[in-house]
Amino acid sequence: MNQEADPSPAATATATPESFRRLAWNELVKRGDYIEDGKSGFEPWVGPSGFHADSFIKTIYRKYSPQRKAGPKPA
């Protein structure tokens, strides 16, 4: 029997929309990006990399990367 991927809540991202940023039209989509799904939030992109974000019908998002705080360099 062919078992399809289960769209369970564990398979979708549980982050808030504030933790994502929308990709610009010319940014390349890669694994680890997310597709907005109107019903269950965001789904991780599991397809091939290398496509521009504007080639998709749905909006592509990427999680904000943690920024390092600029502090004094050790001497």
PDB file of C-alpha atoms in Angstrom:
ATOM      1  CA  MET A   1       0.000   0.000   0.000  1.00  0.00           C
ATOM      2  CA  ASN A   2       1.290   3.497  -0.803  1.00  0.00           C
ATOM      3  CA  GLN A   3       1.610   5.593   2.341  1.00  0.00           C
ATOM      4  CA  GLU A   4       1.454   9.340   1.779  1.00  0.00           C
ATOM      5  CA  ALA A   5       3.197  11.840   4.044  1.00  0.00           C
ATOM      6  CA  ASP A   6       0.936  12.660   6.977  1.00  0.00           C
ATOM      7  CA  PRO A   7       0.261  16.416   7.252  1.00  0.00           C
ATOM      8  CA  SER A   8       0.209  16.184  11.032  1.00  0.00           C
ATOM      9  CA  PRO A   9       0.960  19.177  13.235  1.00  0.00           C
ATOM     10  CA  ALA A  10       4.424  17.745  13.883  1.00  0.00           C
ATOM     11  CA  ALA A  11       5.200  18.035  10.154  1.00  0.00           C
ATOM     12  CA  THR A  12       4.447  21.773  10.090  1.00  0.00           C
ATOM     13  CA  ALA A  13       6.463  24.583  11.591  1.00  0.00           C
ATOM     14  CA  THR A  14       5.072  25.768  14.894  1.00  0.00           C
ATOM     15  CA  ALA A  15       6.847  29.133  14.892  1.00  0.00           C
ATOM     16  CA  THR A  16       5.049  32.446  14.840  1.00  0.00           C
ATOM     17  CA  PRO A  17       4.926  34.487  11.634  1.00  0.00           C
ATOM     18  CA  GLU A  18       7.161  37.104  13.307  1.00  0.00           C
ATOM     19  CA  SER A  19      10.056  34.631  13.291  1.00  0.00           C
ATOM     20  CA  PHE A  20       9.990  34.402   9.479  1.00  0.00           C
ATOM     21  CA  ARG A  21      10.969  36.813   6.748  1.00  0.00           C
ATOM     22  CA  ARG A  22       9.648  36.756   3.212  1.00  0.00           C
ATOM     23  CA  LEU A  23      12.229  35.940   0.550  1.00  0.00           C
ATOM     24  CA  ALA A  24      12.961  38.574  -2.058  1.00  0.00           C
ATOM     25  CA  TRP A  25      12.061  37.728  -5.658  1.00  0.00           C
ATOM     26  CA  ASN A  26      15.676  36.995  -6.614  1.00  0.00           C
ATOM     27  CA  GLU A  27      16.686  34.901  -3.571  1.00  0.00           C
ATOM     28  CA  LEU A  28      17.267  31.213  -4.136  1.00  0.00           C
ATOM     29  CA  VAL A  29      15.025  28.773  -2.296  1.00  0.00           C
ATOM     30  CA  LYS A  30      16.888  26.117  -0.327  1.00  0.00           C
ATOM     31  CA  ARG A  31      16.108  23.361   2.117  1.00  0.00           C
ATOM     32  CA  GLY A  32      15.189  24.826   5.449  1.00  0.00           C
ATOM     33  CA  ASP A  33      12.911  27.460   3.902  1.00  0.00           C
ATOM     34  CA  TYR A  34       9.168  27.384   4.484  1.00  0.00           C
ATOM     35  CA  ILE A  35       6.068  27.671   2.332  1.00  0.00           C
ATOM     36  CA  GLU A  36       3.030  29.459   3.713  1.00  0.00           C
ATOM     37  CA  ASP A  37       0.060  27.145   3.994  1.00  0.00           C
ATOM     38  CA  GLY A  38      -3.179  28.961   4.704  1.00  0.00           C
ATOM     39  CA  LYS A  39      -4.615  26.109   6.751  1.00  0.00           C
ATOM     40  CA  SER A  40      -1.818  24.925   9.019  1.00  0.00           C
ATOM     41  CA  GLY A  41       0.751  27.718   9.075  1.00  0.00           C
ATOM     42  CA  PHE A  42       4.096  26.987   7.448  1.00  0.00           C
ATOM     43  CA  GLU A  43       5.407  23.812   5.857  1.00  0.00           C
ATOM     44  CA  PRO A  44       9.125  23.102   5.387  1.00  0.00           C
ATOM     45  CA  TRP A  45      10.390  23.073   1.798  1.00  0.00           C
ATOM     46  CA  VAL A  46      11.677  19.599   0.962  1.00  0.00           C
ATOM     47  CA  GLY A  47      12.082  19.968  -2.794  1.00  0.00           C
ATOM     48  CA  PRO A  48      15.177  20.773  -4.827  1.00  0.00           C
ATOM     49  CA  SER A  49      17.190  23.942  -4.231  1.00  0.00           C
ATOM     50  CA  GLY A  50      18.187  26.620  -6.690  1.00  0.00           C
ATOM     51  CA  PHE A  51      14.857  28.126  -7.787  1.00  0.00           C
ATOM     52  CA  HIS A  52      14.167  31.845  -7.423  1.00  0.00           C
ATOM     53  CA  ALA A  53      11.445  32.690  -4.921  1.00  0.00           C
ATOM     54  CA  ASP A  54       9.346  34.427  -7.584  1.00  0.00           C
ATOM     55  CA  SER A  55       8.957  31.179  -9.537  1.00  0.00           C
ATOM     56  CA  PHE A  56       6.564  29.813  -6.883  1.00  0.00           C
ATOM     57  CA  ILE A  57       2.862  30.501  -6.632  1.00  0.00           C
ATOM     58  CA  LYS A  58       2.918  30.438  -2.840  1.00  0.00           C
ATOM     59  CA  THR A  59       5.045  32.776  -0.738  1.00  0.00           C
ATOM     60  CA  ILE A  60       8.385  31.422   0.492  1.00  0.00           C
ATOM     61  CA  TYR A  61       9.731  32.345   3.925  1.00  0.00           C
ATOM     62  CA  ARG A  62      12.999  31.837   5.798  1.00  0.00           C
ATOM     63  CA  LYS A  63      13.534  31.865   9.530  1.00  0.00           C
ATOM     64  CA  TYR A  64      15.424  34.833  10.873  1.00  0.00           C
ATOM     65  CA  SER A  65      18.971  33.849  11.658  1.00  0.00           C
ATOM     66  CA  PRO A  66      20.200  34.813  15.098  1.00  0.00           C
ATOM     67  CA  GLN A  67      22.363  37.927  14.920  1.00  0.00           C
ATOM     68  CA  ARG A  68      25.494  38.088  16.990  1.00  0.00           C
ATOM     69  CA  LYS A  69      25.749  41.056  19.277  1.00  0.00           C
ATOM     70  CA  ALA A  70      28.650  43.290  18.420  1.00  0.00           C
ATOM     71  CA  GLY A  71      30.833  43.460  21.467  1.00  0.00           C
ATOM     72  CA  PRO A  72      34.396  44.335  22.212  1.00  0.00           C
ATOM     73  CA  LYS A  73      36.925  41.936  20.735  1.00  0.00           C
ATOM     74  CA  PRO A  74      39.090  40.091  23.241  1.00  0.00           C
ATOM     75  CA  ALA A  75      42.606  41.476  23.478  1.00  0.00           C
TER      76      ALA A  75
END
